[in-house]
Structure formats: structure tokens, C-alpha cells
C-alpha positions as a printed Julia matrix, in Angstrom:
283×3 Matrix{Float64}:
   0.0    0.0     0.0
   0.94   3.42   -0.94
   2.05   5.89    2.17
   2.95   9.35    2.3
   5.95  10.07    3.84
   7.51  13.41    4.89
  11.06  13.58    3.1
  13.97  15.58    5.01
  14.87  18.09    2.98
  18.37  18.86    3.66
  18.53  14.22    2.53
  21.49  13.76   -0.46
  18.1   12.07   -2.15
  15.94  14.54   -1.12
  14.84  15.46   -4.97
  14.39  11.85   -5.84
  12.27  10.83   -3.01
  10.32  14.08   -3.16
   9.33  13.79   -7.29
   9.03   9.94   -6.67
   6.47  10.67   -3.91
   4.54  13.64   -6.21
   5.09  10.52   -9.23
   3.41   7.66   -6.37
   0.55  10.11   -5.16
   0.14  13.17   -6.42
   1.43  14.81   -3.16
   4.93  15.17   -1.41
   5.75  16.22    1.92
   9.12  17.93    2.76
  10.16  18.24    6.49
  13.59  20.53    7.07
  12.99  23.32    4.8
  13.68  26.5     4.68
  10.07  27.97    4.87
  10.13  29.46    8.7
   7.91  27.72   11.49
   7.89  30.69   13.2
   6.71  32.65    9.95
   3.67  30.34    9.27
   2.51  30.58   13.12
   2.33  34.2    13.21
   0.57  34.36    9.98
  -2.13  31.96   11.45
  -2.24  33.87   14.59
  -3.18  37.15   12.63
  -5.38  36.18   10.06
  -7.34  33.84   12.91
  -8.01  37.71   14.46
  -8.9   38.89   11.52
 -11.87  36.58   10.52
 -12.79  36.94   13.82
 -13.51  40.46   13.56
 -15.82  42.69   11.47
 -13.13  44.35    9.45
 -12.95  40.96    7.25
 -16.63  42.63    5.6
 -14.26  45.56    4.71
 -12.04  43.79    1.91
 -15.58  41.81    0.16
 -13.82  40.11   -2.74
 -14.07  41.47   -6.01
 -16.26  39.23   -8.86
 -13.57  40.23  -11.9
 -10.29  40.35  -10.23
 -11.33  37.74   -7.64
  -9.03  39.83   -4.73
  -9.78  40.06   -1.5
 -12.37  38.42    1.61
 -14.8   35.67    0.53
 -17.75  34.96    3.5
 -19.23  31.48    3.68
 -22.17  32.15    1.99
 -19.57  32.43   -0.74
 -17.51  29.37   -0.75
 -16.58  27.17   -3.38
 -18.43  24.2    -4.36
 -16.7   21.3    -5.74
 -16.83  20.0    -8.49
 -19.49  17.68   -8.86
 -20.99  18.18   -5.48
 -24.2   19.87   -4.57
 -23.42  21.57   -0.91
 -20.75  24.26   -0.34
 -17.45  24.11    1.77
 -17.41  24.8     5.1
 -14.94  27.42    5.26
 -14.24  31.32    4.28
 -11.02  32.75    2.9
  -9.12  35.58    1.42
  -7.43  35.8    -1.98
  -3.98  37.9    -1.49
  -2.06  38.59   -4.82
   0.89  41.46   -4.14
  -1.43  43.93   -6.95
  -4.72  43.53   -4.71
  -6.18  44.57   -1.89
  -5.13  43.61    1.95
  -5.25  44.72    5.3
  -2.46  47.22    6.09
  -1.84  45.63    9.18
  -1.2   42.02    7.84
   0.46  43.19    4.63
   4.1   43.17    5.13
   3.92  39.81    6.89
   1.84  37.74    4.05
   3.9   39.94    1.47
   7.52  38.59    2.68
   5.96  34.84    2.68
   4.34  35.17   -0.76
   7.72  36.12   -2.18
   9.55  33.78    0.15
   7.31  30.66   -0.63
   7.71  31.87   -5.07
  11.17  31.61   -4.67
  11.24  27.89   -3.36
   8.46  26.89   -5.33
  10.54  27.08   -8.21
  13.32  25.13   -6.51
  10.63  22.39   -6.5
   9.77  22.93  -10.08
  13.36  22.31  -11.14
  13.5   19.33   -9.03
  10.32  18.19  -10.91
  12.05  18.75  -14.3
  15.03  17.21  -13.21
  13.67  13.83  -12.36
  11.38  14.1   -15.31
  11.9   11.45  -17.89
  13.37  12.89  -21.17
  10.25  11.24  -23.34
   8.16  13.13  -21.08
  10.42  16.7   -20.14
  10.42  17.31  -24.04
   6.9   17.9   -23.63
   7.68  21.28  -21.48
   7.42  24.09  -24.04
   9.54  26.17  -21.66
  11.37  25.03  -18.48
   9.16  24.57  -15.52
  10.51  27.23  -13.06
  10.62  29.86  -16.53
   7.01  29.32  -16.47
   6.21  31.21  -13.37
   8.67  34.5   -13.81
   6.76  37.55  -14.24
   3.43  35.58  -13.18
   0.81  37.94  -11.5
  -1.51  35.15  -10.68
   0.13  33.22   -8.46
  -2.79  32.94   -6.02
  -1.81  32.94   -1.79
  -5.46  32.06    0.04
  -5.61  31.87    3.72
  -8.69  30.23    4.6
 -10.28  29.71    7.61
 -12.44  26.73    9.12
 -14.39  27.76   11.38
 -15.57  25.24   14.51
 -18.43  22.85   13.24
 -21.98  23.82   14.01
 -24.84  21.65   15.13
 -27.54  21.15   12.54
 -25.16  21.42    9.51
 -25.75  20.01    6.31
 -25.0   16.55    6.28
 -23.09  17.12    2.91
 -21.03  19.62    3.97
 -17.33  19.55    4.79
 -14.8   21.62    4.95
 -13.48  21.22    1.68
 -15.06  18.74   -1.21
 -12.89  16.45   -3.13
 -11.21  18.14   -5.97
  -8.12  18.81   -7.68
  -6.04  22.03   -8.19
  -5.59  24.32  -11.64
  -2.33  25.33  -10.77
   1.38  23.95  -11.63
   1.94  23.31   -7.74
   0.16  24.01   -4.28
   2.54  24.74   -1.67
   1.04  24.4     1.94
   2.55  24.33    5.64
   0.73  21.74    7.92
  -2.65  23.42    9.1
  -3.09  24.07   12.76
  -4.9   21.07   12.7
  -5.93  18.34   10.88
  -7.85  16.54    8.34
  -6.57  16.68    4.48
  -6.78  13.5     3.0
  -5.53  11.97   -1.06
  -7.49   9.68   -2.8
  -5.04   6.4    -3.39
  -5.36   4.85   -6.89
  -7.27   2.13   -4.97
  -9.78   4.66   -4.15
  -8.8    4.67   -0.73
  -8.17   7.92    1.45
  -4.96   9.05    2.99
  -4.39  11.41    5.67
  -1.51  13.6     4.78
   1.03  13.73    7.51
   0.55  17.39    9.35
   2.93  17.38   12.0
   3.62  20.97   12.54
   6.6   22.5    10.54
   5.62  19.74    7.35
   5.34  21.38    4.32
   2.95  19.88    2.13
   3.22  19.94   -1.85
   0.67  18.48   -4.44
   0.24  18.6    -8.19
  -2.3   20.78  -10.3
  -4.48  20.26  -13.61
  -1.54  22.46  -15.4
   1.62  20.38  -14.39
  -0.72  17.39  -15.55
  -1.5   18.73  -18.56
   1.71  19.96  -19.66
   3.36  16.66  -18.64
   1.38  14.36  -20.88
  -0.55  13.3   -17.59
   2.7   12.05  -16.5
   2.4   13.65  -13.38
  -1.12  13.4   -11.66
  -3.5   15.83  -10.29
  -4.72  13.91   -7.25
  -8.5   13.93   -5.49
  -8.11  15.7    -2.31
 -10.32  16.66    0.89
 -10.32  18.17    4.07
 -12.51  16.24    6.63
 -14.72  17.3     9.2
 -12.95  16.55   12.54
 -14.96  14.63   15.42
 -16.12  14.94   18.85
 -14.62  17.4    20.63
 -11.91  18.54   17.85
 -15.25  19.82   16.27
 -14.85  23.27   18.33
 -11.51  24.29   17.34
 -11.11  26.02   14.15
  -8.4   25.46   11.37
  -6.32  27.92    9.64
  -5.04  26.95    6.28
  -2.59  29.05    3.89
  -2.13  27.22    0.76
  -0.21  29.05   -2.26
  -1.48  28.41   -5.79
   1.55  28.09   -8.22
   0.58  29.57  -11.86
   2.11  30.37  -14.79
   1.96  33.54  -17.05
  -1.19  33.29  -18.9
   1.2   33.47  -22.49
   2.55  29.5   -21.35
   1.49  26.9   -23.39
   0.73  23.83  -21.88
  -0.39  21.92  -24.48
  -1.74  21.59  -27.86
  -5.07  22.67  -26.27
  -4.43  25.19  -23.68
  -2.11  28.06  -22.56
  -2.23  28.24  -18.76
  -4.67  31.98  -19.68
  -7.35  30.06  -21.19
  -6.94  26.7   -19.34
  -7.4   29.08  -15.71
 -10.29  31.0   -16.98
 -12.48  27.74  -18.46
 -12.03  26.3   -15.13
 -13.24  29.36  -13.41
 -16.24  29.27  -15.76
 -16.73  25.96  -13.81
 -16.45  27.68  -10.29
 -18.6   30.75  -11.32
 -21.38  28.61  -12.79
 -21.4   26.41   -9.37
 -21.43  29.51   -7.23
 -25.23  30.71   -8.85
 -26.69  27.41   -7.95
């Protein structure tokens, strides 16, 4: 049976184990990096006060550049499910809006996480098959310079009601658009992968894990060679139900000029699938 394993970064086959892992699941975890514990805690700290308070109504996200604080009412639905998410979150991009208070903190990490991001992506090429590599129309870590939609959300779970849909958890199974999702271990925790035997997997989230799955682009531009797995985040149980979760998950995208395929630059492969999102969102 498939496991995920965390894989110490600083190993001499660090970038083997690591793109095997992404190859094996869809997902890799990397303990010993250089993204700061002490970084990701504060940020969770803050942004727990701020959706908390009423100044979150302040920053309502925008419909066209999609910036800014989305309530509950609305979260996503997933694909292919009927009930929405349990959860609010805000979209930060460097051009868009934020509180002034939280802005030089989220600022530093967005660049900070960017910059080993594309580490990762050169790992990923390196370990890439040649049959397969000479499918990239540009290296992988070119893809994302000059990039202005690399998305940062910081979502929030808040504690689990009584009476709530029976549907509804925190986050439906889906997959990402992106190249890569970079995410530190939530605050606490509950993201699962689908196996290829259609079983679920709970991601290890010991505190100071940094957890790193493949998107619908770095599928598509690999052939498929590299999978875009199922995930969820599950409801937690008895008394775990009253604490909240933070989560701060960074997006990895391309310029919307890369071409991924035959069929699809990463511009018009992002904004069919946000058709999808926008269509679910009026039901």
C-alpha cells in the first residue's frame, strides 16, 4: 500500500524521493525546509483575528479580479458536489487589496514561498523522464517568472456547528488548476488523497511539514505524467469539532502566455475552469 511520507529536505536524495512521492501520489511532503515555522505561526495567529472580527466585511472580494475576503455564503463548491465548503477565505495577490496591518507579513511569505516553489519545479524537471520533459514548451521554473496570478489564500475553518448540512465539509474532493500548491501543515488536521485504490490518505501534518501536491496544469503539460490527485479536508470529530483550522495554501501559476499543451495556454486553461467555479457559485 501506498504511504505518504515526509522527506527531510536537507537528505542527499531529497529530490528523488520528493518527485518519486509527487510521481506515487500526487502529493509530497518535505520536512527541514527553509520555509520558517515561526513565519507560518504568526501568519495563522493574525489572520485567525482577523476573521474573527468585522473588518474581514471591509475587503468583500471582487467578482472580476477575484481579490480580496470571501464569507461562507460564498464558498466554493466542488466539483461535482451539490453543498458548499465549510470554510471562508481571502485571496492575497501582491497587486490587490489587503489589510495594512497584515500586509508586510503575508507579502515577505508570498515572495519567500515563489522563490522555493521554483526550486521544486526544477527538481520536478530534473527527475522528469526525457520522453516526457520534451513535452515542457519552456522550463518549468521559466514558467512562473513575471506571473501575476500566483494565487496565496488563507482560509479559515471555522468550529463545526450543530444542525449542519450533512453534505457539507470543509473542503469537497477536488483537484487544483495550478502547476503546484505549496502548503505548511494546518493548525490542525484533516486533508486527505485519494489512493489509486480509491482509498483515502491522511496527509502527515505534523507541525513545521510542508505539504506539496500537483495541479491540472503540471498534468497537462506533462502528458498526464504527473497526476492531479482527489483531495479533501474532513470534518474533525467529537470534541476537535470546536476548534477552528487555519489553512494558507499558495497556488503556483504560470503567465497566462505559457502553453501547456496543444489545447491550452495556462490563460485560457485558468479561466475555463473558473467558468466551472462561477457557474457552481449561482446554484
Amino acid at each position: 500500500m501506498v504511504e505518504l511520507v515526509a522527506v527531510d529536505y536537507t537528505a542527499a536524495d531529497a529530490e528523488e524521493q520528493f518527485v518519486k512521492s509527487l510521481r506515487d501520489t500526487g502529493f509530497g511532503v518535505l520536512r527541514n525546509h527553509p520555509i520558517s515555522k515561526d513565519t507560518v505561526s504568526n501568519i495563522y495567529k493574525h489572520w485567525a483575528e482577523f476573521f474573527n472580527s468585522d473588518e474581514k466585511d471591509q475587503f468583500l472580494f471582487d467578482p472580476e479580479k477575484y481579490d480580496g475576503f470571501f464569507p461562507r455564503a460564498m464558498a466554493e463548491t466542488a466539483k461535482g458536489h451539490s453543498v458548499r465548503d465549510i470554510k471562508e477565505y481571502f485571496h492575497y495577490y501582491p497587486w490587490g487589496r489587503c489589510p495594512e496591518s497584515l500586509k508586510a507579513e503575508i507579502e515577505a511569505y508570498y515572495a519567500e514561498t515563489i522563490k522555493f516553489a521554483a526550486t521544486l519545479l526544477g527538481w520536478v524537471e530534473n527527475q522528469t523522464p526525457a520522453e516526457v520533459s520534451c513535452l515542457f514548451r519552456e522550463p518549468l521554473s521559466n514558467m512562473i517568472n513575471g506571473s501575476t496570478q500566483t494565487l496565496l489564500r488563507v482560509l479559515h475553518y471555522p468550529p463545526i456547528e450543530e444542525g449542519v448540512d450533512p453534505g457539507a465539509i470543509r473542503a469537497g474532493a477536488h483537484e487544483d488548476i495550478n502547476l503546484l500548491t505549496l502548503l505548511p501543515s494546518a493548525n490542525e488536521p484533516g486533508l486527505q488523497v485519494k489512493a489509486q485504490d480509491g482509498s483515502w490518505l491522511d496527509v502527515p501534518c505534523d507541525f513545521g511539514n510542508l505539504i506539496i501536491n500537483i495541479g491540472d496544469m503540471l498534468q497537462e503539460a506533462s502528458g498526464g505524467y504527473f497526476p492531479s490527485t482527489t483531495h479533501r479536508v474532513i470534518n474533525p470529530e467529537g470534541h476537535d469539532s470546536s476548534r477552528a483550522r487555519i489553512s494558507l495554501p499558495l497556488f503556483l501559476h504560470p503567465r497566462p502566455d505559457v502553453v501547456l499543451s496543444d489545447r491550452h495556454t495556462a490563460g485560457s486553461y485558468l479561466q475555463e475552469r473558473l467558468s466551472e467555479l462561477r457557474s457552481s457559485d449561482k446554484k
